[in-house]
mmCIF file of C-alpha atoms in Angstrom:
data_model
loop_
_atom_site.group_PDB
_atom_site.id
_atom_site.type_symbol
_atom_site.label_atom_id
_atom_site.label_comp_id
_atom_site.label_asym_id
_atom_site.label_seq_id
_atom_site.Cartn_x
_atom_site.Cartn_y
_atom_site.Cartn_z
ATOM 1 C CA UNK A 1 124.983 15.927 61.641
ATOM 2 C CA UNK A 2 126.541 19.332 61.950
ATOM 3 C CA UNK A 3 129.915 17.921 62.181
ATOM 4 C CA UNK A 4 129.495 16.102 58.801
ATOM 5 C CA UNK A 5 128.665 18.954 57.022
ATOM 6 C CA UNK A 6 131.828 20.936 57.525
ATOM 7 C CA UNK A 7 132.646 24.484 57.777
ATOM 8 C CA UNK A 8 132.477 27.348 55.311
ATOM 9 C CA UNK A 9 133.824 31.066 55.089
ATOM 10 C CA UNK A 10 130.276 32.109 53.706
ATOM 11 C CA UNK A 11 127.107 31.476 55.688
ATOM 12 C CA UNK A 12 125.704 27.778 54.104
ATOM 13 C CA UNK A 13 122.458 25.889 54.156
ATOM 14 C CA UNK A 14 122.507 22.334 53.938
ATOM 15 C CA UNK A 15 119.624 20.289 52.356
ATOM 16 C CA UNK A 16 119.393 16.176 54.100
ATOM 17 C CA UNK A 17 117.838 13.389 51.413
ATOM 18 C CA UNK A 18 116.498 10.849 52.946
ATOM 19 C CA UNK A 19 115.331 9.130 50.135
ATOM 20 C CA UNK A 20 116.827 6.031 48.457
ATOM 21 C CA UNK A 21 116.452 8.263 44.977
ATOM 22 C CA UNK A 22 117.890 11.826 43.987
ATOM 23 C CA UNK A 23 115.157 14.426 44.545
ATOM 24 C CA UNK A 24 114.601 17.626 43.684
ATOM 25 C CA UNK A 25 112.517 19.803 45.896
ATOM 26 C CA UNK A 26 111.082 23.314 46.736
ATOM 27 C CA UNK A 27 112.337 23.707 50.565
ATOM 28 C CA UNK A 28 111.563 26.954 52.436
ATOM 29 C CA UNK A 29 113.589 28.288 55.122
ATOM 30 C CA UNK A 30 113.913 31.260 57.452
ATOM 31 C CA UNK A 31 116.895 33.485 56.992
ATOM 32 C CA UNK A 32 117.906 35.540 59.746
ATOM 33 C CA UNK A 33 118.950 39.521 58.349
ATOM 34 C CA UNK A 34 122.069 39.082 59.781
ATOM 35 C CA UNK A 35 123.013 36.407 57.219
ATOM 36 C CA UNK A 36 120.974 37.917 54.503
ATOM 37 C CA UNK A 37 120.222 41.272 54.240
ATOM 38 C CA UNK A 38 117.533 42.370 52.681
ATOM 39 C CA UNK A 39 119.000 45.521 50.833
ATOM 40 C CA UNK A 40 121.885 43.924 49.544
ATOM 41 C CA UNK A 41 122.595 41.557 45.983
ATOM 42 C CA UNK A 42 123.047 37.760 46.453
ATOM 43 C CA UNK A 43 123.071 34.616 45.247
ATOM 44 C CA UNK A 44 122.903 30.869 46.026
ATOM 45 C CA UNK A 45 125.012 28.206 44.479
ATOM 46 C CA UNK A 46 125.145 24.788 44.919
ATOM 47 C CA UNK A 47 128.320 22.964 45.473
ATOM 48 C CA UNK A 48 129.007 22.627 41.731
ATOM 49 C CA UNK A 49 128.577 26.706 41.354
ATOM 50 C CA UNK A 50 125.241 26.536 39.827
ATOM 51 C CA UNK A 51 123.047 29.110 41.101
ATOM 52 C CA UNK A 52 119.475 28.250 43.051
ATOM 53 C CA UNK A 53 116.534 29.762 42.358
ATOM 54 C CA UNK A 54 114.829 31.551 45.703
ATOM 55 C CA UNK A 55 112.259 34.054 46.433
ATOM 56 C CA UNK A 56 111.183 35.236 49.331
ATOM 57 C CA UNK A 57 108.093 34.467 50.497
ATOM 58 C CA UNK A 58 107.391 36.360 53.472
ATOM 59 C CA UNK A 59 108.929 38.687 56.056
ATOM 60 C CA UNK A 60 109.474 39.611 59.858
ATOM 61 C CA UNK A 61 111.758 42.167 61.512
ATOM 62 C CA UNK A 62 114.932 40.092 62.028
ATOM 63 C CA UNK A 63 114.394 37.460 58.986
ATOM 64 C CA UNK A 64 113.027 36.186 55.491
ATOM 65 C CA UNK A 65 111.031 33.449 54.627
ATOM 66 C CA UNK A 66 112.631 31.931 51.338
ATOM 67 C CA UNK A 67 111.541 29.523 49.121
ATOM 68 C CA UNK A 68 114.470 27.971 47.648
ATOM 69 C CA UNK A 69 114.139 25.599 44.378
ATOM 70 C CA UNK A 70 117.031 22.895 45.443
ATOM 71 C CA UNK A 71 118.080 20.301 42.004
ATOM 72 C CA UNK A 72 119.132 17.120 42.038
ATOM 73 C CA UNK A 73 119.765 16.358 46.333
ATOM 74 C CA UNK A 74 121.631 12.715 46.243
ATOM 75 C CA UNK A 75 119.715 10.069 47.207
ATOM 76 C CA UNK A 76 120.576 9.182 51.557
ATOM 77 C CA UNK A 77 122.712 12.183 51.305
ATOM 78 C CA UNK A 78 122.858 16.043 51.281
ATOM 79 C CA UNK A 79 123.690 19.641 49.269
ATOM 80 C CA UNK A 80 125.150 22.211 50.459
ATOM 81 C CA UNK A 81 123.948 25.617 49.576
ATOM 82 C CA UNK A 82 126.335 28.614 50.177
ATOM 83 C CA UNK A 83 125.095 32.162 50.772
ATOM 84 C CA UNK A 84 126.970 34.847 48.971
ATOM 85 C CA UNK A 85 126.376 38.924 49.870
ATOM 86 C CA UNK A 86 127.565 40.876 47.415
ATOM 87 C CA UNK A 87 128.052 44.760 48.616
ATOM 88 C CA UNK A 88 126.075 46.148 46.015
ATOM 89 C CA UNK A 89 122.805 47.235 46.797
ATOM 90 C CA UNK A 90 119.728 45.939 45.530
ATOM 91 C CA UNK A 91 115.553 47.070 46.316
ATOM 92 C CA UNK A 92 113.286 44.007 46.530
ATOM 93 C CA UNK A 93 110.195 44.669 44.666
ATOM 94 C CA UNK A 94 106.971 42.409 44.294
ATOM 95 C CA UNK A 95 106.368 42.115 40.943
ATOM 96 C CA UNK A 96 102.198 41.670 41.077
ATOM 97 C CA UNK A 97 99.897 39.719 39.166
ATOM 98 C CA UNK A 98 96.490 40.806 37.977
ATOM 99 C CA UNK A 99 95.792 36.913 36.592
ATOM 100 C CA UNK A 100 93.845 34.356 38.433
ATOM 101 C CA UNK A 101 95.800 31.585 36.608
ATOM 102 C CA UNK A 102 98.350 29.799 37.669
ATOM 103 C CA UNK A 103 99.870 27.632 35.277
ATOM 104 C CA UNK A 104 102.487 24.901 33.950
ATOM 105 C CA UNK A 105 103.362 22.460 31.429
ATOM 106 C CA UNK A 106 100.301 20.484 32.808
ATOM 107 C CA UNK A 107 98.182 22.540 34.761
ATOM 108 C CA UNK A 108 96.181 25.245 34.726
ATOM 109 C CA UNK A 109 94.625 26.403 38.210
ATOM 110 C CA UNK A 110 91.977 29.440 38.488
ATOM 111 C CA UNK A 111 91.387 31.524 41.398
ATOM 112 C CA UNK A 112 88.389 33.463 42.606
ATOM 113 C CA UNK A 113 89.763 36.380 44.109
ATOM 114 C CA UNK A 114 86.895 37.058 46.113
ATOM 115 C CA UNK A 115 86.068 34.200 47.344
ATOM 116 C CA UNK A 116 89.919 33.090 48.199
ATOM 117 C CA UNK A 117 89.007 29.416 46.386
ATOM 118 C CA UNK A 118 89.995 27.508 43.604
ATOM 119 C CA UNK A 119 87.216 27.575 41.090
ATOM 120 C CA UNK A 120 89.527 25.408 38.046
ATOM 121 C CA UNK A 121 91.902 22.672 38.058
ATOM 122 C CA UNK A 122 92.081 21.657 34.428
ATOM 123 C CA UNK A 123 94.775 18.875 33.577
ATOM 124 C CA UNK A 124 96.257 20.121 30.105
ATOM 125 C CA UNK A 125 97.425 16.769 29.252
ATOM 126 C CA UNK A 126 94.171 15.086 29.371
ATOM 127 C CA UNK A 127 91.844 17.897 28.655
ATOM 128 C CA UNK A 128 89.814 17.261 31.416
ATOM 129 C CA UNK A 129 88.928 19.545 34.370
ATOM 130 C CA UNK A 130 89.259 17.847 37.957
ATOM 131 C CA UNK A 131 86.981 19.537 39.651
ATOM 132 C CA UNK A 132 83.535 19.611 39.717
ATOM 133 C CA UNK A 133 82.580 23.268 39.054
ATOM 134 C CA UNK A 134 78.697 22.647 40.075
ATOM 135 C CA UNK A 135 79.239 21.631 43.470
ATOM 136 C CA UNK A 136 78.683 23.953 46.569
ATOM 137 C CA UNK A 137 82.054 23.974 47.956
ATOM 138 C CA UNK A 138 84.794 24.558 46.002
ATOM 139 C CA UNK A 139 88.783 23.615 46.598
ATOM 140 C CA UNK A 140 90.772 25.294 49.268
ATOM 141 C CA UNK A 141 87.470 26.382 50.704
ATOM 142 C CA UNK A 142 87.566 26.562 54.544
ATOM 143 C CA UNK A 143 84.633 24.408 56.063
ATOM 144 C CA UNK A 144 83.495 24.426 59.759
ATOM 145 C CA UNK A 145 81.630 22.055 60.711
ATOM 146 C CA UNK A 146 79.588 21.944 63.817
ATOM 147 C CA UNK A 147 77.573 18.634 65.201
ATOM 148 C CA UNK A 148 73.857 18.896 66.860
ATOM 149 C CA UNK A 149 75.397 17.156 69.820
ATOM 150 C CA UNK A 150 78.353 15.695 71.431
ATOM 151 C CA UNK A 151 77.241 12.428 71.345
ATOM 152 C CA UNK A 152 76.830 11.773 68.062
ATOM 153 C CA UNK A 153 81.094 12.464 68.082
ATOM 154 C CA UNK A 154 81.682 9.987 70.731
ATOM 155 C CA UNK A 155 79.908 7.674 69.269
ATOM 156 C CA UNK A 156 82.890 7.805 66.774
ATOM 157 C CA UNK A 157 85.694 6.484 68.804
ATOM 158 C CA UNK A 158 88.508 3.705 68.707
ATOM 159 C CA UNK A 159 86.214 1.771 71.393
ATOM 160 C CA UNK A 160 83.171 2.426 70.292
ATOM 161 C CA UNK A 161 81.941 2.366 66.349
ATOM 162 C CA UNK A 162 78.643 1.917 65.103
ATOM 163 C CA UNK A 163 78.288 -0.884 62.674
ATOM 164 C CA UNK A 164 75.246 0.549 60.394
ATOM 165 C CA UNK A 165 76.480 3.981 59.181
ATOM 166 C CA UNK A 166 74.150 7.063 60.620
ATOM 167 C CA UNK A 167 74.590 10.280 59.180
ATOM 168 C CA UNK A 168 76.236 12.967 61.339
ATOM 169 C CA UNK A 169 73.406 15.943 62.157
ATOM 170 C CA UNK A 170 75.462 18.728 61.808
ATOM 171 C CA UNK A 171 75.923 22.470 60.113
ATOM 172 C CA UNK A 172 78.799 23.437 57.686
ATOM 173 C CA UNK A 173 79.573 26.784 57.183
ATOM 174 C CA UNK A 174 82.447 28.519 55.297
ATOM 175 C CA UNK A 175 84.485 31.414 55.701
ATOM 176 C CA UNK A 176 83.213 35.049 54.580
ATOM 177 C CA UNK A 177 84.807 38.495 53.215
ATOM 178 C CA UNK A 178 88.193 36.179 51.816
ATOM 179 C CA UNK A 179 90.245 37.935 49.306
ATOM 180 C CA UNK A 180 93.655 36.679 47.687
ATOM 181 C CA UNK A 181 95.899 39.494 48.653
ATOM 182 C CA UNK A 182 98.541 39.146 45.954
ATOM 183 C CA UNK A 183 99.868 36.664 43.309
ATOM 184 C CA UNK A 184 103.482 37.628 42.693
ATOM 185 C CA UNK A 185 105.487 36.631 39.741
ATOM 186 C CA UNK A 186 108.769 35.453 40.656
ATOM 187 C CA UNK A 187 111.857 33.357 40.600
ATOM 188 C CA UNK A 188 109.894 30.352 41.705
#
């Protein structure tokens, strides 16, 4: 696909549809420093100049994780984003969040910080909350599960099913000592 794309005097990223209806999407991609320095003022446009919204989401020694909010990709086709370093410098700072909420237009999610689950998914529209805040395990929560015996999972299998349902013996137990690290306000 690389030759349909063509070539560009600025580093470019291009962004493949593969729908049958425009799209707009978050995409994330890794950035190498080379391309993207991380002390230096940029921007993204799209190819009618309009700049994209990205923030980075996480970092290693040679490159960025950015999460890029891409409008309006044509439907079987693609948009080209071009990279432009300007010389001045710039200092990337997180901006951090003391609220648990995360919200839009529709949504408002609620985190338990120690806990590292979601305790409230309320749907704004409706005015109803979508979870159910009485039960033991709560959204996002990690669950390991461990069965009394290895038969009782092969008797799960493509060639073998049991035809009255039988309750798996097993354990559950979740994850301890979670904490969210950091909510950070940003571009995206």
């Amino acid at each position: 696909m690389q030759p349909l794309v063509g070539r560009s005097d600025v580093p470019t990223i291009a962004i493949f549809n593969t729908l049958n209806w425009d799209r707009s999407e978050l995409v994330t991609v890794y950035i190498d420093h080379e391309i993207l320095p991380t002390n230096k003022k940029f921007q993204m446009l799209d190819d009618q100049g309009r700049k994209v919204s990205a923030q980075a989401m996480s970092s290693r020694s040679d490159g960025t994780y950015w999460a890029l909010w891409v409008p309006e990709v044509p439907a079987m086709g693609y948009k080209t984003l071009r990279i432009e370093v300007g010389e001045e410098a710039q200092k990337i700072e997180a901006n951090m969040s003391a609220d648990t909420n995360l919200e839009n237009a529709f949504y408002r999610l609620t985190l338990d910080r120690e806990k590292g689950v979601i305790t409230s998914l309320f749907d704004k529209e409706l005015q109803v909350e979508l979870l159910d805040v009485q039960d033991t395990i709560s959204l996002g929560a990690f669950i390991y599960e461990r069965l009394d015996n290895r038969q009782a999972m092969e008797r799960l299998t493509n060639t073998n099913r049991d035809t009255i349902y039988v309750p798996l013996k097993k354990t559950l137990s979740t994850l301890t000592d979670i904490t969210v690290s950091a909510i950070e306000d940003g571009a995206i």
